[in-house]
Every structure is written in C-alpha cells, then in structure tokens.
C-alpha cells in the first residue's frame, strides 16, 4: 500500500450539505455516449484519427458548457512511453470552473479506448464513453450552480496505455499539487442490470466513507462500497484506472465504476448495450457525491500530498 494522505475526520461534527438529488439531463448523457462510441470514432485509440474526432467533440462540449481553459487552451499534450503505444504523443483535455477557494477537486474520466483489432471496432461505450458523459453532465451542473471549490474536469487520454494521461497530468499539473484535495474518477458507469454502482477507495481513505454513505439511492441505481482491499487480488481496483496515479501521490480518491461484464474490452461494448435506465441514475449518484464533497471539503485539513 502506497503512502496515503492522512486527513483527520471528526465524527462528532455533523456532515453539512446532504446530496441535493440533482438530475442530469438523461437524453444529453445518452447522446454523448452514442456519439463518442460511434463506429466513426474507430475505437478512440490514442493517436488515431478517431481519437482526434473524440477530442473535437469533447472540446465542443467544454465550450458549450462554459468551462474555462488553462493558458488559453483545453489541450495538454504529453509523450507516451509504452511499448503497446502506436504513437508517441497523446492529449488530455482540461477545463475548470473557479470556486471561492483555490483548493481543487479533480474530476477525471478517460476518453481513449483500444481502437480496432482483427478488423473489428471496439467502440468502448461503457469503457469509457459513459464516464466522459457523466463528467460532462457534472460540469454542466456546476456551471449553473457555481462550486465552492475550484473543480477541474479532465478528460484523460492514454488510460489504456499505462494510465499515461493521469501520470502526465500530475507531472505537469495546471495547479499546485498541494491544492488538490480529491480525485473523483469515473470509468464504466453504464452497464449493470443489478443497479449497482461501486465506489472504491474507502479502504485507503476511510475519512471519505461517511460522505459516500450519505448518498441516497436513486430509482435505478445505488452505491456499493468496495473493490479496494489488497487481499482481493484482481478484484482490488486500486490500480486499475486513472485514480491510481493520484493515489501514488497520496491524493485521496473515489473511483466510481461497475463490475466487469461480458462486453468489457469486447467489440460488443456498444451504445445499444448501455443500461439506459441505470446509467443516468448512476451519473446522478456521482453528482450527489460531488455536491457533498464541495460542501464539506473545506472542513478537512489541507496537507501536502506525499511524493511518489
């Protein structure tokens, strides 16, 4: 287990700002997933024409929502050093909404996928167009309801190539690392017939558990905590998506995702297989948690993240 940031949590003090039951635009959520997982995007492999098309769509949505760019650009280019990579450069897309505080919540979802294999397109509707759709929905909500904390919305590239985009973000962060209080990562929110969305990370950061327990179930989705203990082996999701790069530096995270399903990393991960009733409610649960944290993070002491 890596070094973790020890945040004191005073159980005797009541949690402020219960989740407000905000409701993302379900039709827009589903449209974003449908566009990003279309055959024309060619599976969004980093460095490909399809990946560039996905970038252009996400950038258009950033502008529509009103996210602010860093240094007049939403793009953060970086080098990929991975033997599986077919290209040397990839691109993170970063926008933010300023808060009353310079302390930061970073919301992440990777937009790349695995591309084409043996003549078949791996569209990655759940992995991870669904996470990007939820990220855009959260950004739209906070654009209309300005946050207390600054929130960075990072659509990351290169997750399928060694979590490269998250690594690059933290090596060249747009804000000082010590200002980042929390990472909320979304990776696969769209397919679960049981209505279960997992929130992983409280084993490492138990001070966040009371907040997650305050998130009330939606009609079609409920939170389940877990998949974060070392003894679980492959069922420990600590290192399985971009949140791990934040964890390496001792920055607390919560990772939202569904358990693996038959479409995971298969050419059948298509828009048609998204659980249309579940997905908008799953995105709403993440938004409820973000609202809770925006209302409460100022009550946690600020400490310098551990070095990797």
Short mmCIF file of C-alpha atoms in Angstrom, two decimals:
data_model
loop_
_atom_site.label_atom_id
_atom_site.label_comp_id
_atom_site.label_asym_id
_atom_site.label_seq_id
_atom_site.Cartn_x
_atom_site.Cartn_y
_atom_site.Cartn_z
CA UNK A 1 0.00 0.00 0.00
CA UNK A 2 1.35 3.41 -1.01
CA UNK A 3 1.68 6.30 1.37
CA UNK A 4 -1.68 7.93 1.94
CA UNK A 5 -2.70 11.42 2.90
CA UNK A 6 -3.94 11.32 6.47
CA UNK A 7 -6.96 13.60 6.64
CA UNK A 8 -8.48 13.97 10.07
CA UNK A 9 -12.21 13.34 10.19
CA UNK A 10 -14.19 14.40 13.23
CA UNK A 11 -17.13 12.06 13.51
CA UNK A 12 -18.71 14.14 16.24
CA UNK A 13 -19.19 17.03 13.79
CA UNK A 14 -22.25 16.65 11.54
CA UNK A 15 -21.77 16.44 7.80
CA UNK A 16 -23.05 19.53 6.05
CA UNK A 17 -24.97 19.72 2.80
CA UNK A 18 -26.72 16.43 2.13
CA UNK A 19 -26.97 15.39 -1.51
CA UNK A 20 -29.49 17.58 -3.32
CA UNK A 21 -30.84 14.97 -5.72
CA UNK A 22 -29.73 16.89 -8.79
CA UNK A 23 -30.79 15.24 -12.01
CA UNK A 24 -28.52 15.20 -15.07
CA UNK A 25 -30.11 15.51 -18.50
CA UNK A 26 -30.60 11.83 -19.38
CA UNK A 27 -31.13 12.47 -23.09
CA UNK A 28 -27.92 14.51 -23.31
CA UNK A 29 -25.96 11.92 -21.32
CA UNK A 30 -27.03 9.18 -23.69
CA UNK A 31 -26.36 11.34 -26.75
CA UNK A 32 -22.80 12.00 -25.60
CA UNK A 33 -22.19 8.26 -25.17
CA UNK A 34 -23.78 7.47 -28.52
CA UNK A 35 -21.61 9.99 -30.37
CA UNK A 36 -18.37 9.00 -28.65
CA UNK A 37 -18.95 5.28 -29.19
CA UNK A 38 -19.98 5.52 -32.84
CA UNK A 39 -18.11 3.43 -35.42
CA UNK A 40 -16.80 6.67 -36.92
CA UNK A 41 -14.66 7.18 -33.79
CA UNK A 42 -12.82 3.93 -34.64
CA UNK A 43 -12.47 2.90 -31.00
CA UNK A 44 -10.67 6.15 -29.96
CA UNK A 45 -7.20 4.62 -29.63
CA UNK A 46 -4.68 7.27 -28.58
CA UNK A 47 -3.07 8.99 -31.55
CA UNK A 48 -5.58 7.84 -34.17
CA UNK A 49 -7.97 9.82 -36.34
CA UNK A 50 -10.88 8.50 -34.28
CA UNK A 51 -9.28 9.69 -31.07
CA UNK A 52 -8.87 13.14 -32.64
CA UNK A 53 -12.56 13.15 -33.59
CA UNK A 54 -13.46 12.35 -30.00
CA UNK A 55 -11.25 15.23 -28.85
CA UNK A 56 -13.06 17.63 -31.16
CA UNK A 57 -16.45 16.55 -29.84
CA UNK A 58 -15.41 16.86 -26.18
CA UNK A 59 -13.84 20.28 -26.81
CA UNK A 60 -17.07 21.46 -28.39
CA UNK A 61 -18.98 20.29 -25.31
CA UNK A 62 -16.47 22.02 -22.99
CA UNK A 63 -17.14 25.27 -24.85
CA UNK A 64 -20.92 24.80 -24.78
CA UNK A 65 -20.82 24.21 -21.03
CA UNK A 66 -18.58 27.20 -20.41
CA UNK A 67 -15.54 25.53 -18.89
CA UNK A 68 -12.51 27.78 -18.63
CA UNK A 69 -9.22 26.67 -20.27
CA UNK A 70 -5.78 26.82 -18.68
CA UNK A 71 -3.45 29.22 -20.52
CA UNK A 72 -5.99 29.73 -23.31
CA UNK A 73 -6.08 26.04 -24.27
CA UNK A 74 -8.00 22.98 -23.16
CA UNK A 75 -5.25 20.72 -24.50
CA UNK A 76 -2.38 19.20 -22.55
CA UNK A 77 -0.10 17.28 -24.88
CA UNK A 78 2.20 14.62 -23.47
CA UNK A 79 4.53 11.86 -24.57
CA UNK A 80 3.54 8.21 -24.25
CA UNK A 81 6.26 5.80 -23.22
CA UNK A 82 4.52 2.47 -23.52
CA UNK A 83 5.55 -0.46 -25.69
CA UNK A 84 1.92 -1.01 -26.74
CA UNK A 85 1.55 2.56 -28.00
CA UNK A 86 1.41 3.15 -31.74
CA UNK A 87 2.12 6.87 -31.29
CA UNK A 88 4.41 9.00 -29.19
CA UNK A 89 2.05 11.85 -28.30
CA UNK A 90 -1.41 11.98 -26.75
CA UNK A 91 -3.66 14.73 -25.43
CA UNK A 92 -5.50 15.37 -22.19
CA UNK A 93 -8.44 17.79 -22.31
CA UNK A 94 -8.68 20.05 -19.25
CA UNK A 95 -11.26 22.66 -18.29
CA UNK A 96 -12.22 24.15 -14.97
CA UNK A 97 -14.80 26.12 -13.04
CA UNK A 98 -13.37 28.52 -10.47
CA UNK A 99 -14.60 28.32 -6.90
CA UNK A 100 -14.38 30.70 -3.99
CA UNK A 101 -11.33 28.72 -2.91
CA UNK A 102 -8.17 27.80 -4.79
CA UNK A 103 -8.44 24.31 -3.29
CA UNK A 104 -9.29 21.85 -6.02
CA UNK A 105 -11.38 18.77 -6.79
CA UNK A 106 -10.21 16.97 -9.94
CA UNK A 107 -12.92 15.02 -11.79
CA UNK A 108 -11.49 12.54 -14.29
CA UNK A 109 -12.71 10.16 -16.98
CA UNK A 110 -10.58 8.76 -19.82
CA UNK A 111 -11.87 9.17 -23.36
CA UNK A 112 -9.46 6.82 -25.14
CA UNK A 113 -10.23 3.16 -25.81
CA UNK A 114 -8.45 0.27 -27.55
CA UNK A 115 -9.27 1.03 -31.19
CA UNK A 116 -9.60 -1.72 -33.80
CA UNK A 117 -8.44 -5.31 -33.64
CA UNK A 118 -8.69 -8.02 -36.29
CA UNK A 119 -11.00 -5.85 -38.38
CA UNK A 120 -13.44 -5.18 -35.54
CA UNK A 121 -14.10 -1.83 -33.90
CA UNK A 122 -14.02 -1.75 -30.12
CA UNK A 123 -16.35 1.19 -29.52
CA UNK A 124 -15.96 1.43 -25.74
CA UNK A 125 -19.44 2.74 -24.97
CA UNK A 126 -19.17 1.78 -21.32
CA UNK A 127 -15.35 1.93 -21.27
CA UNK A 128 -15.31 4.84 -21.13
CA UNK A 129 -17.69 6.99 -23.13
CA UNK A 130 -20.03 6.54 -20.16
CA UNK A 131 -17.54 8.15 -17.78
CA UNK A 132 -16.97 11.07 -20.14
CA UNK A 133 -20.72 11.61 -20.48
CA UNK A 134 -21.05 11.74 -16.70
CA UNK A 135 -18.09 14.13 -16.46
CA UNK A 136 -19.75 16.47 -18.96
CA UNK A 137 -23.05 16.26 -17.04
CA UNK A 138 -21.30 17.17 -13.78
CA UNK A 139 -19.55 20.08 -15.49
CA UNK A 140 -22.88 21.36 -16.85
CA UNK A 141 -24.42 21.18 -13.37
CA UNK A 142 -21.65 23.11 -11.66
CA UNK A 143 -21.57 25.67 -14.46
CA UNK A 144 -25.15 26.54 -13.48
CA UNK A 145 -24.51 26.14 -9.74
CA UNK A 146 -21.03 27.61 -9.09
CA UNK A 147 -18.95 25.45 -6.76
CA UNK A 148 -17.27 26.48 -3.52
CA UNK A 149 -14.05 24.74 -4.58
CA UNK A 150 -12.37 25.05 -7.94
CA UNK A 151 -13.25 21.95 -9.97
CA UNK A 152 -11.07 20.68 -12.80
CA UNK A 153 -12.78 18.45 -15.35
CA UNK A 154 -10.13 16.29 -17.02
CA UNK A 155 -10.95 14.05 -19.97
CA UNK A 156 -7.77 11.99 -19.97
CA UNK A 157 -6.05 10.22 -22.84
CA UNK A 158 -3.81 7.17 -22.65
CA UNK A 159 -5.55 5.33 -19.81
CA UNK A 160 -5.45 2.15 -21.86
CA UNK A 161 -1.70 2.68 -22.25
CA UNK A 162 -0.47 2.55 -18.69
CA UNK A 163 -2.62 5.31 -17.18
CA UNK A 164 -0.39 7.69 -19.14
CA UNK A 165 -2.72 10.68 -19.20
CA UNK A 166 -3.20 10.77 -15.44
CA UNK A 167 0.55 10.44 -14.96
CA UNK A 168 1.17 13.37 -17.31
CA UNK A 169 -1.48 15.48 -15.57
CA UNK A 170 0.24 15.03 -12.22
CA UNK A 171 3.74 15.56 -13.60
CA UNK A 172 2.70 18.87 -15.14
CA UNK A 173 -0.34 19.87 -13.08
CA UNK A 174 -2.24 23.04 -14.04
CA UNK A 175 -2.47 23.92 -10.33
CA UNK A 176 -0.08 23.25 -7.42
CA UNK A 177 -0.39 19.64 -6.32
CA UNK A 178 -0.84 20.67 -2.69
CA UNK A 179 -4.07 22.43 -3.69
CA UNK A 180 -5.63 19.19 -4.98
CA UNK A 181 -7.79 17.77 -2.18
CA UNK A 182 -9.62 14.96 -4.00
CA UNK A 183 -9.82 12.99 -7.24
CA UNK A 184 -13.18 11.64 -8.37
CA UNK A 185 -12.61 9.18 -11.20
CA UNK A 186 -15.30 7.60 -13.39
CA UNK A 187 -14.58 4.57 -15.52
CA UNK A 188 -17.50 2.41 -16.73
CA UNK A 189 -20.83 3.65 -15.35
CA UNK A 190 -23.18 2.36 -17.99
CA UNK A 191 -23.86 -1.38 -17.82
CA UNK A 192 -25.23 -3.06 -14.72
CA UNK A 193 -28.56 -4.94 -14.70
CA UNK A 194 -28.47 -5.14 -10.87
CA UNK A 195 -28.44 -1.36 -10.46
CA UNK A 196 -25.10 -1.38 -8.59
CA UNK A 197 -22.50 1.35 -8.93
CA UNK A 198 -19.36 0.71 -6.91
CA UNK A 199 -17.50 3.44 -5.04
CA UNK A 200 -13.95 2.20 -4.48
CA UNK A 201 -11.32 3.79 -2.29
CA UNK A 202 -12.60 3.97 1.27
CA UNK A 203 -10.22 1.22 2.42
CA UNK A 204 -7.36 3.63 1.71
CA UNK A 205 -9.25 6.80 2.63
CA UNK A 206 -11.79 5.87 5.32
CA UNK A 207 -12.42 9.53 6.10
CA UNK A 208 -14.46 9.68 2.87
CA UNK A 209 -16.77 6.79 3.77
CA UNK A 210 -19.28 8.85 5.81
CA UNK A 211 -19.85 11.09 2.81
CA UNK A 212 -20.49 8.17 0.47
CA UNK A 213 -22.94 6.70 2.95
CA UNK A 214 -24.92 9.94 2.77
CA UNK A 215 -25.55 9.49 -0.96
CA UNK A 216 -29.11 8.20 -1.20
CA UNK A 217 -30.08 5.55 -3.75
CA UNK A 218 -31.75 6.61 -6.96
CA UNK A 219 -34.65 4.75 -8.51
CA UNK A 220 -32.44 2.64 -10.79
CA UNK A 221 -29.03 2.84 -9.10
CA UNK A 222 -27.45 2.57 -5.67
CA UNK A 223 -23.91 2.86 -4.37
CA UNK A 224 -21.99 -0.17 -3.11
CA UNK A 225 -18.63 0.32 -1.39
CA UNK A 226 -15.69 -2.00 -2.00
CA UNK A 227 -13.20 -3.41 -4.50
CA UNK A 228 -10.27 -1.67 -2.82
CA UNK A 229 -8.62 -4.15 -0.43
CA UNK A 230 -5.21 -5.68 -1.31
CA UNK A 231 -6.28 -9.21 -0.37
CA UNK A 232 -8.94 -9.12 -3.11
CA UNK A 233 -6.32 -9.60 -5.83
CA UNK A 234 -7.80 -8.80 -9.25
CA UNK A 235 -10.97 -7.61 -7.53
CA UNK A 236 -8.96 -4.83 -5.91
CA UNK A 237 -9.50 -1.88 -8.28
CA UNK A 238 -6.92 0.39 -6.63
CA UNK A 239 -4.52 0.23 -9.58
CA UNK A 240 -6.98 -0.34 -12.41
CA UNK A 241 -7.76 3.18 -13.62
CA UNK A 242 -6.51 6.75 -13.57
CA UNK A 243 -7.22 7.33 -9.88
CA UNK A 244 -4.19 5.18 -9.09
CA UNK A 245 -1.84 7.94 -10.23
CA UNK A 246 -3.42 10.28 -7.66
CA UNK A 247 -3.22 7.57 -5.00
CA UNK A 248 0.50 7.16 -5.74
CA UNK A 249 0.94 10.76 -4.63
CA UNK A 250 -1.23 10.41 -1.56
CA UNK A 251 -4.13 12.38 -3.02
CA UNK A 252 -7.44 10.88 -1.83
CA UNK A 253 -9.70 9.44 -4.49
CA UNK A 254 -13.04 7.77 -5.04
CA UNK A 255 -13.37 5.61 -8.12
CA UNK A 256 -16.88 5.04 -9.45
CA UNK A 257 -17.48 2.09 -11.76
CA UNK A 258 -19.43 -1.08 -12.41
CA UNK A 259 -18.14 -4.61 -12.14
CA UNK A 260 -16.82 -6.27 -15.29
CA UNK A 261 -19.45 -7.53 -17.69
CA UNK A 262 -19.36 -9.66 -20.88
CA UNK A 263 -18.86 -6.57 -23.06
CA UNK A 264 -15.73 -5.34 -21.24
CA UNK A 265 -12.92 -4.86 -23.81
CA UNK A 266 -15.02 -6.61 -26.42
CA UNK A 267 -16.35 -5.35 -29.77
CA UNK A 268 -19.84 -5.63 -28.25
CA UNK A 269 -19.27 -2.67 -25.91
CA UNK A 270 -21.71 -0.64 -27.99
CA UNK A 271 -24.20 2.10 -27.21
CA UNK A 272 -27.08 -0.37 -27.64
CA UNK A 273 -25.83 -2.38 -24.66
CA UNK A 274 -25.77 0.56 -22.23
CA UNK A 275 -28.37 0.03 -19.47
CA UNK A 276 -30.39 3.10 -20.36
CA UNK A 277 -32.41 3.25 -17.14
CA UNK A 278 -29.41 2.65 -14.88
CA UNK A 279 -26.82 4.93 -16.46
CA UNK A 280 -28.43 8.35 -15.84
CA UNK A 281 -29.10 7.42 -12.21
CA UNK A 282 -25.52 6.18 -11.82
CA UNK A 283 -24.25 9.53 -13.12
CA UNK A 284 -26.61 11.26 -10.70
CA UNK A 285 -25.09 9.36 -7.74
CA UNK A 286 -21.63 10.67 -8.67
CA UNK A 287 -23.02 14.19 -8.92
CA UNK A 288 -24.65 13.84 -5.49
CA UNK A 289 -21.28 12.85 -4.03
CA UNK A 290 -19.52 15.75 -5.74
CA UNK A 291 -22.01 18.18 -4.24
CA UNK A 292 -21.44 16.71 -0.80
CA UNK A 293 -17.70 16.99 -1.12
CA UNK A 294 -17.84 20.52 -2.48
CA UNK A 295 -19.85 21.48 0.61
CA UNK A 296 -17.59 19.67 3.08
CA UNK A 297 -14.00 19.50 1.89
CA UNK A 298 -13.18 22.84 3.49
CA UNK A 299 -13.69 21.14 6.85
CA UNK A 300 -10.80 18.75 6.22
CA UNK A 301 -7.27 19.97 6.97
CA UNK A 302 -5.07 20.72 3.98
CA UNK A 303 -1.83 18.75 3.87
CA UNK A 304 0.97 18.34 1.36
CA UNK A 305 0.45 15.22 -0.83
CA UNK A 306 3.08 12.53 -0.39
CA UNK A 307 5.73 12.26 -3.08
CA UNK A 308 5.62 9.12 -5.29
#
